[in-house]
PDB file of C-alpha atoms in Angstrom:
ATOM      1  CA  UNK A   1      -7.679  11.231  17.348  1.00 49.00           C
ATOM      2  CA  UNK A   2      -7.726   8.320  19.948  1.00 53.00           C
ATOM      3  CA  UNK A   3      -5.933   7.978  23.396  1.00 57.00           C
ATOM      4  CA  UNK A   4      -2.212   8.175  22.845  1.00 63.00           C
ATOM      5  CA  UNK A   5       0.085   5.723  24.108  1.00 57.00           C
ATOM      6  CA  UNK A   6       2.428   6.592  27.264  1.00 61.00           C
ATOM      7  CA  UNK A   7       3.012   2.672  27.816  1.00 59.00           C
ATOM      8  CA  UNK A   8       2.949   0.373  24.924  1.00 56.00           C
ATOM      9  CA  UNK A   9       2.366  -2.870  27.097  1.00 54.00           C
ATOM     10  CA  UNK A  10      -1.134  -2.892  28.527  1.00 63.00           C
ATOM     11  CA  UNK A  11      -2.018  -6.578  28.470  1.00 64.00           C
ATOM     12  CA  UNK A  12      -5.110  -6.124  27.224  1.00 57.00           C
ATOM     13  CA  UNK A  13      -4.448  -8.135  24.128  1.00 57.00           C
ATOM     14  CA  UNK A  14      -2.993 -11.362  26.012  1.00 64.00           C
ATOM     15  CA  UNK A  15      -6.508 -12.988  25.324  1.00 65.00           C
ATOM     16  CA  UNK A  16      -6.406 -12.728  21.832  1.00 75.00           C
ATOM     17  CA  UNK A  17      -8.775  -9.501  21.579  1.00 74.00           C
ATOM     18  CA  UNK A  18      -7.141  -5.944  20.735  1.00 78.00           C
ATOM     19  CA  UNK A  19      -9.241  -2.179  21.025  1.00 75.00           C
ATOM     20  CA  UNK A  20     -10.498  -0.612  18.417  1.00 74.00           C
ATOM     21  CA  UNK A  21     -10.255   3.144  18.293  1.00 80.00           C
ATOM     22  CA  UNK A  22     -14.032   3.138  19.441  1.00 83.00           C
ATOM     23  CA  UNK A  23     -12.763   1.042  22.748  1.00 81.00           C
ATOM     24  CA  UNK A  24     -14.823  -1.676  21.332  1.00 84.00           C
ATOM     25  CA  UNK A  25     -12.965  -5.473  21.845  1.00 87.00           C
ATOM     26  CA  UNK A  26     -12.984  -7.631  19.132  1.00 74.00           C
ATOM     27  CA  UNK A  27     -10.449 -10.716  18.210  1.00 76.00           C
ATOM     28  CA  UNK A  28      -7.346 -10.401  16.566  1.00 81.00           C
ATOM     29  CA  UNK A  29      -7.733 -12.471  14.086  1.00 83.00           C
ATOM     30  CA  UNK A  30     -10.733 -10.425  12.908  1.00 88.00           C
ATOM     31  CA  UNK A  31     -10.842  -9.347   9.217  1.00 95.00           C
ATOM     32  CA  UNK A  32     -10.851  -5.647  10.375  1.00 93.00           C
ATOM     33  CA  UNK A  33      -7.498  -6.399  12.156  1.00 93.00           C
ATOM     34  CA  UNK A  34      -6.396  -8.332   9.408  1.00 95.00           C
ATOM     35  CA  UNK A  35      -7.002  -5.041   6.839  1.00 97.00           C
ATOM     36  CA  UNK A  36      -5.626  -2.976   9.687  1.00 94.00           C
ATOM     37  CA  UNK A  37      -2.781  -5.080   9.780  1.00 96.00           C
ATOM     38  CA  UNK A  38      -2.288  -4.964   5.631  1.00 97.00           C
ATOM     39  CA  UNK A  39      -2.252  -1.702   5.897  1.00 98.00           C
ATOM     40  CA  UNK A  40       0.215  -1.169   8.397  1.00 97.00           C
ATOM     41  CA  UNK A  41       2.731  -3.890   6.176  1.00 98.00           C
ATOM     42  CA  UNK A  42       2.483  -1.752   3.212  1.00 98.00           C
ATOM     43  CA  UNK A  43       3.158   1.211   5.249  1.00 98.00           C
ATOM     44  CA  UNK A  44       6.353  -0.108   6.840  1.00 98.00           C
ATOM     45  CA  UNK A  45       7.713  -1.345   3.330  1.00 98.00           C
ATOM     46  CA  UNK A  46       6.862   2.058   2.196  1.00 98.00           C
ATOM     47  CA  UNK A  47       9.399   3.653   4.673  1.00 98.00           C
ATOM     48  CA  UNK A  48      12.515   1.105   3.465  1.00 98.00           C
ATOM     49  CA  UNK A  49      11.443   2.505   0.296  1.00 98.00           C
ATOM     50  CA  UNK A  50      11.740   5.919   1.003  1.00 98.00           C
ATOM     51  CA  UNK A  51      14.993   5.507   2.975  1.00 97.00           C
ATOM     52  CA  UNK A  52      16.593   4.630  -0.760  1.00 96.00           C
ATOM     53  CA  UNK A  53      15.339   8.173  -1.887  1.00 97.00           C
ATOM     54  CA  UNK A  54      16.690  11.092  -1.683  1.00 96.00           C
ATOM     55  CA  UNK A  55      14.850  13.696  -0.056  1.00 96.00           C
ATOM     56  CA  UNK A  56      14.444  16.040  -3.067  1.00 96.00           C
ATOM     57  CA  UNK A  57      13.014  13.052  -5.036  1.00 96.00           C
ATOM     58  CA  UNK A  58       9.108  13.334  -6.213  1.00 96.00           C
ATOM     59  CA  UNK A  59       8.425  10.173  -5.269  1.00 98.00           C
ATOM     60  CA  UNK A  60      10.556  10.590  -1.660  1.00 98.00           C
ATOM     61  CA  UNK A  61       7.400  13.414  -1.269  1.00 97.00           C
ATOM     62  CA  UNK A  62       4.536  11.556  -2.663  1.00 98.00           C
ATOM     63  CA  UNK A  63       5.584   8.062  -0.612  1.00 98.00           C
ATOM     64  CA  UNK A  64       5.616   9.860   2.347  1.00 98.00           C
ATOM     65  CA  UNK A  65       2.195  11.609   1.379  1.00 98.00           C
ATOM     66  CA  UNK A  66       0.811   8.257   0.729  1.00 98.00           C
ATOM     67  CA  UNK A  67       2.737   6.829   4.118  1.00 98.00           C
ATOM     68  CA  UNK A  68      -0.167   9.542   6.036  1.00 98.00           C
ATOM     69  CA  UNK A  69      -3.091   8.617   3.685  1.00 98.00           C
ATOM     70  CA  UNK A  70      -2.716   4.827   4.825  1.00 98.00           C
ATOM     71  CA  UNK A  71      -2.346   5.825   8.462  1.00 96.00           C
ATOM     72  CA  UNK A  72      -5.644   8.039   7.786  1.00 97.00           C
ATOM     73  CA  UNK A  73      -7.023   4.349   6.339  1.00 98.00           C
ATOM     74  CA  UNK A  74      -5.828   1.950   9.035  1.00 96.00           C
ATOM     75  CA  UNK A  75      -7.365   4.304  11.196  1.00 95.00           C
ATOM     76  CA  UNK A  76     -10.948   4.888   9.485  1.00 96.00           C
ATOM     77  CA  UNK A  77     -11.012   0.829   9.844  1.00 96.00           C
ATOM     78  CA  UNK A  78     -10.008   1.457  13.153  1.00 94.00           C
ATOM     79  CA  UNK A  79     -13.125   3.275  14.067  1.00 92.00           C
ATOM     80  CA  UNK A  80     -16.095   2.155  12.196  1.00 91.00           C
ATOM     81  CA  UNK A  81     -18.763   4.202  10.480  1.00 89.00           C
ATOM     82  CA  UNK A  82     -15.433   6.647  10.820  1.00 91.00           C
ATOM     83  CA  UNK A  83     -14.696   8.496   7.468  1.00 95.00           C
ATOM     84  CA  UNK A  84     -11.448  10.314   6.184  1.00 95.00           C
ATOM     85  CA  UNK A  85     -10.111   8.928   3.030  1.00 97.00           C
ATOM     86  CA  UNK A  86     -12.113  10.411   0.053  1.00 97.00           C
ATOM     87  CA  UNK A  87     -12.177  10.526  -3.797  1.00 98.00           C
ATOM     88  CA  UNK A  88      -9.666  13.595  -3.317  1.00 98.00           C
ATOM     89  CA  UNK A  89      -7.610  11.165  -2.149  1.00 98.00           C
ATOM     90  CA  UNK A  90      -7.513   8.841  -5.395  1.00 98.00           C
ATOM     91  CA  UNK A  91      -7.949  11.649  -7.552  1.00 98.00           C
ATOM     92  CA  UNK A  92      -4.391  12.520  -6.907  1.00 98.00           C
ATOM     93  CA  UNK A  93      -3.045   9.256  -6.620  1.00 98.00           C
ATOM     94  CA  UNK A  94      -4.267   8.962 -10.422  1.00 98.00           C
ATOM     95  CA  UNK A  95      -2.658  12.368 -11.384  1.00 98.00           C
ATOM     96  CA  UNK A  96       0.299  10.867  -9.973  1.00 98.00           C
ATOM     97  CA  UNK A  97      -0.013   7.498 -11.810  1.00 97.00           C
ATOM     98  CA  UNK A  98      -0.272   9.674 -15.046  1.00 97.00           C
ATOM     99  CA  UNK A  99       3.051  11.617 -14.354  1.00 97.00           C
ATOM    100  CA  UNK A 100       4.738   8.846 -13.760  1.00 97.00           C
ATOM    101  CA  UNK A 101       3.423   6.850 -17.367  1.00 95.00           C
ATOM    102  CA  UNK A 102       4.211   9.776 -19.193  1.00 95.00           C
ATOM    103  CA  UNK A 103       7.811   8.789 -18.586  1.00 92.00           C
ATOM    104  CA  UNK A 104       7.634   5.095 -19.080  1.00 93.00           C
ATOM    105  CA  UNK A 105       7.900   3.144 -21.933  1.00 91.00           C
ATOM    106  CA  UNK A 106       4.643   1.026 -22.884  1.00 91.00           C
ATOM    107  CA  UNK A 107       4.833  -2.280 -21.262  1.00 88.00           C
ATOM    108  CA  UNK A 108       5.012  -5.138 -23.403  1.00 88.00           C
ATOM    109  CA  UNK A 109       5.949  -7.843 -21.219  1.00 89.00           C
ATOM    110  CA  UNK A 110       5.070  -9.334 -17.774  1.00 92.00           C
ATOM    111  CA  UNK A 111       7.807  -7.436 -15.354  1.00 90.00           C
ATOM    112  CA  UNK A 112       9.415  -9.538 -12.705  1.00 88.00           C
ATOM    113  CA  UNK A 113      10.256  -7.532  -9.362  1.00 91.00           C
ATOM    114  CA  UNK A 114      13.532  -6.524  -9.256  1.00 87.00           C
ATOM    115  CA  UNK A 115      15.690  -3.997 -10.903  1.00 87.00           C
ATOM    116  CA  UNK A 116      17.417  -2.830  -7.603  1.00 91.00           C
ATOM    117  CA  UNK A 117      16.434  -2.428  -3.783  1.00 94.00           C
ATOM    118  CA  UNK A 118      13.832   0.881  -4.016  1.00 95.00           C
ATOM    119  CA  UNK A 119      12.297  -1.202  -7.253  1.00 96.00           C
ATOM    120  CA  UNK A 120      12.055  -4.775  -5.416  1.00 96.00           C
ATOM    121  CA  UNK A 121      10.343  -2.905  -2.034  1.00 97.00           C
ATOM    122  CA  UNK A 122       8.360  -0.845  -4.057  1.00 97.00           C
ATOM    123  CA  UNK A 123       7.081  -4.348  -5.706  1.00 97.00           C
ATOM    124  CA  UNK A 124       6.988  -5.823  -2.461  1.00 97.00           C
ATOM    125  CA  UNK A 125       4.656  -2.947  -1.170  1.00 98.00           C
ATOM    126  CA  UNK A 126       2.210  -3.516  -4.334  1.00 98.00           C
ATOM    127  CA  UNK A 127       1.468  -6.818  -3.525  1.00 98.00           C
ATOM    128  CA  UNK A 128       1.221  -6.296   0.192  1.00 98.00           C
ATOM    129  CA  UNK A 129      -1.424  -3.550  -0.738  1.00 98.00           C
ATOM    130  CA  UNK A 130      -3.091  -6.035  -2.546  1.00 98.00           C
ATOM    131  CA  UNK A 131      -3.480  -8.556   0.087  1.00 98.00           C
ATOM    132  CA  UNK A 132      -4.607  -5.327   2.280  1.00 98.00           C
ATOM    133  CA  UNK A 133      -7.260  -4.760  -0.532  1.00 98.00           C
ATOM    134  CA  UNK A 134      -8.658  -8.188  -1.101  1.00 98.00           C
ATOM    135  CA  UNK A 135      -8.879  -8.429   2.706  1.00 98.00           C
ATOM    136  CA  UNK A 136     -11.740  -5.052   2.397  1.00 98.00           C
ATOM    137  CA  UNK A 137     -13.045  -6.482   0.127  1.00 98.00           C
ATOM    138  CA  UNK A 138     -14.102  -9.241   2.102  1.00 97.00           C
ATOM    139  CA  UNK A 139     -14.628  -6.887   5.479  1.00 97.00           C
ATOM    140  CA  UNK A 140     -16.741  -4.797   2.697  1.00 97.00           C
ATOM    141  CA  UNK A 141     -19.037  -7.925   2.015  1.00 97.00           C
ATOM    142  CA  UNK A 142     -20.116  -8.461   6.012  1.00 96.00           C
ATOM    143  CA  UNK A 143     -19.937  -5.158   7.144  1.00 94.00           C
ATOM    144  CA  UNK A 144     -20.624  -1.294   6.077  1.00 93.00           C
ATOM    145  CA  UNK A 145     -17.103   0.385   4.504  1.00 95.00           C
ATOM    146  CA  UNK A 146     -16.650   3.046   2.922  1.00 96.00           C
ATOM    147  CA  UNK A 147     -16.220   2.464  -0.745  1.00 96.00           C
ATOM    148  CA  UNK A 148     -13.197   5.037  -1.638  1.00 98.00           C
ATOM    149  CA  UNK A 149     -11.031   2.575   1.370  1.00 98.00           C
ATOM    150  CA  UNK A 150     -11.527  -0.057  -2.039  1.00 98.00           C
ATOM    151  CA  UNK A 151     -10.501   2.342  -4.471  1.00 98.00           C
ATOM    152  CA  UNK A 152      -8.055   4.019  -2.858  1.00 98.00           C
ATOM    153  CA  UNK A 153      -6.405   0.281  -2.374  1.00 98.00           C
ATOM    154  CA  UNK A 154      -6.596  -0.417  -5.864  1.00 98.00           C
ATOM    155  CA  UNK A 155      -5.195   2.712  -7.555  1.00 98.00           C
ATOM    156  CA  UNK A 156      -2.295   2.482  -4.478  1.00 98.00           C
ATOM    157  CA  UNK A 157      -1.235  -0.601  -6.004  1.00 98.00           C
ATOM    158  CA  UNK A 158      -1.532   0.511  -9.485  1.00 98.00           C
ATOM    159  CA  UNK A 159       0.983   3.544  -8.245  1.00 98.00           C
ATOM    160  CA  UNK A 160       3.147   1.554  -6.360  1.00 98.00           C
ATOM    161  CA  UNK A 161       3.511  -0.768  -9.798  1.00 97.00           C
ATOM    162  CA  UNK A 162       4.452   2.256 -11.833  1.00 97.00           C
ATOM    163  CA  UNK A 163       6.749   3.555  -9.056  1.00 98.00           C
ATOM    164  CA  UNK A 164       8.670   0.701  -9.063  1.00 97.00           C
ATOM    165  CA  UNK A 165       9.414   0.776 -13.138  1.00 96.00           C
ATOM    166  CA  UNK A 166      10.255   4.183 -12.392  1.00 96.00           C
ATOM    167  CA  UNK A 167      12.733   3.137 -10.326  1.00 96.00           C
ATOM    168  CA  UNK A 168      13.962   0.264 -11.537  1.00 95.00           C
ATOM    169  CA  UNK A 169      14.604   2.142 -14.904  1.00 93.00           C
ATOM    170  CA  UNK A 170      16.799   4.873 -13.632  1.00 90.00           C
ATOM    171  CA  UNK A 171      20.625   5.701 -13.511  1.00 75.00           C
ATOM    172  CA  UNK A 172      20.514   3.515 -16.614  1.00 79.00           C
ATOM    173  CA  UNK A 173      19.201   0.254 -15.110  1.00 82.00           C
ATOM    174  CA  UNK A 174      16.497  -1.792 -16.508  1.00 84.00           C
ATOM    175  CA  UNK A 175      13.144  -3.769 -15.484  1.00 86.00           C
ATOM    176  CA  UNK A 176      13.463  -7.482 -15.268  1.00 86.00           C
ATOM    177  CA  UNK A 177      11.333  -9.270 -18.071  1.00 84.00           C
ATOM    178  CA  UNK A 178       9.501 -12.341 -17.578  1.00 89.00           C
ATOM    179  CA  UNK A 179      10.886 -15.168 -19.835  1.00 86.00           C
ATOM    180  CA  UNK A 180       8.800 -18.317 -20.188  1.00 83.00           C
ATOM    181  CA  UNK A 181      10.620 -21.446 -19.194  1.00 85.00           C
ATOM    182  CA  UNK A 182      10.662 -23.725 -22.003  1.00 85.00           C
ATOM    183  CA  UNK A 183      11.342 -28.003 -21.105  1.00 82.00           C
ATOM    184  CA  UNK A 184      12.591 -30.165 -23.774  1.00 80.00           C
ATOM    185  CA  UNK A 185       9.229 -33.078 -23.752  1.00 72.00           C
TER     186      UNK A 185
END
């Protein structure tokens, strides 16, 4: 664990550079930050997510799990050659995908998001994760990663999909189907 913060303004970053957790300087705009920064988006949306649960909900438990495992992620891209998420990690992510399917009905239409608040953040965390992911990808093509930060990625938004038909199926509601428009020629 780095230096922790007793003053959140330092000025350091006023020049358009911001410290890694190694102390090294590199720009903001750098495709580590950017992942960093992915990261930490689908971690925030995961918390107005989890503030529509109910604390004895599975998924309240799991999101928060999850809520540590990206922290543990921004953080390993935070320090390179660093290492702490591992195939544990998307092991259970996958067990949890499966618990969740067993209660769904096959999909047999495109979903739009939508179905009520916890559904519509949920879908707006899967496609922030996704941005996060395509942005390690391309860190992964200049620079050393670990692999399982990929994979992890993936099956998170995979999960976060899933979660949000779970929850935009229950107390009776339903997911929103994607209808084709159709123009008269």
């Amino acid at each position: 664990m780095g230096h922790r913060l007793s003053k959140i303004y330092t000025r350091t970053g006023d020049k358009g550079t911001t410290g890694l957790g190694n102390g090294e300087r590199i720009a903001k705009n750098a495709l580590r930050v950017e992942a960093m920064g992915a990261v930490d988006e689908t971690n925030s949306v995961l918390g107005v997510v989890i503030c529509e649960l109910t604390q004895d909900d599975l998924l309240h438990a799991q999101l928060q799990s999850i809520q540590n495992d990206l922290f543990d992620l921004g953080g390993e891209l935070s320090i390179p050659g660093h290492l702490i998420i591992i195939d544990k990690h998307i092991s259970r992510l996958e067990e949890w995908l499966d618990q969740l399917n067993e209660e769904l009905p096959p999909l047999k239409n495109f979903i739009l998001p939508g179905g009520d608040r916890a559904a519509s953040h949920c879908h707006m965390a899967r496609s922030i994760c996704r941005r996060a992911e395509r942005t390690v990808v391309s860190l992964a093509q200049q620079e050393q990663l670990n692999p399982c930060l990929q994979g992890y990625l993936n099956r998170l938004s995979d999960y976060l999909f899933v979660a949000a038909r779970t929850l935009a199926r229950r107390k009776g509601g339903e997911e929103i189907l994607w209808t084709q428009t159709k123009w008269e020629a």
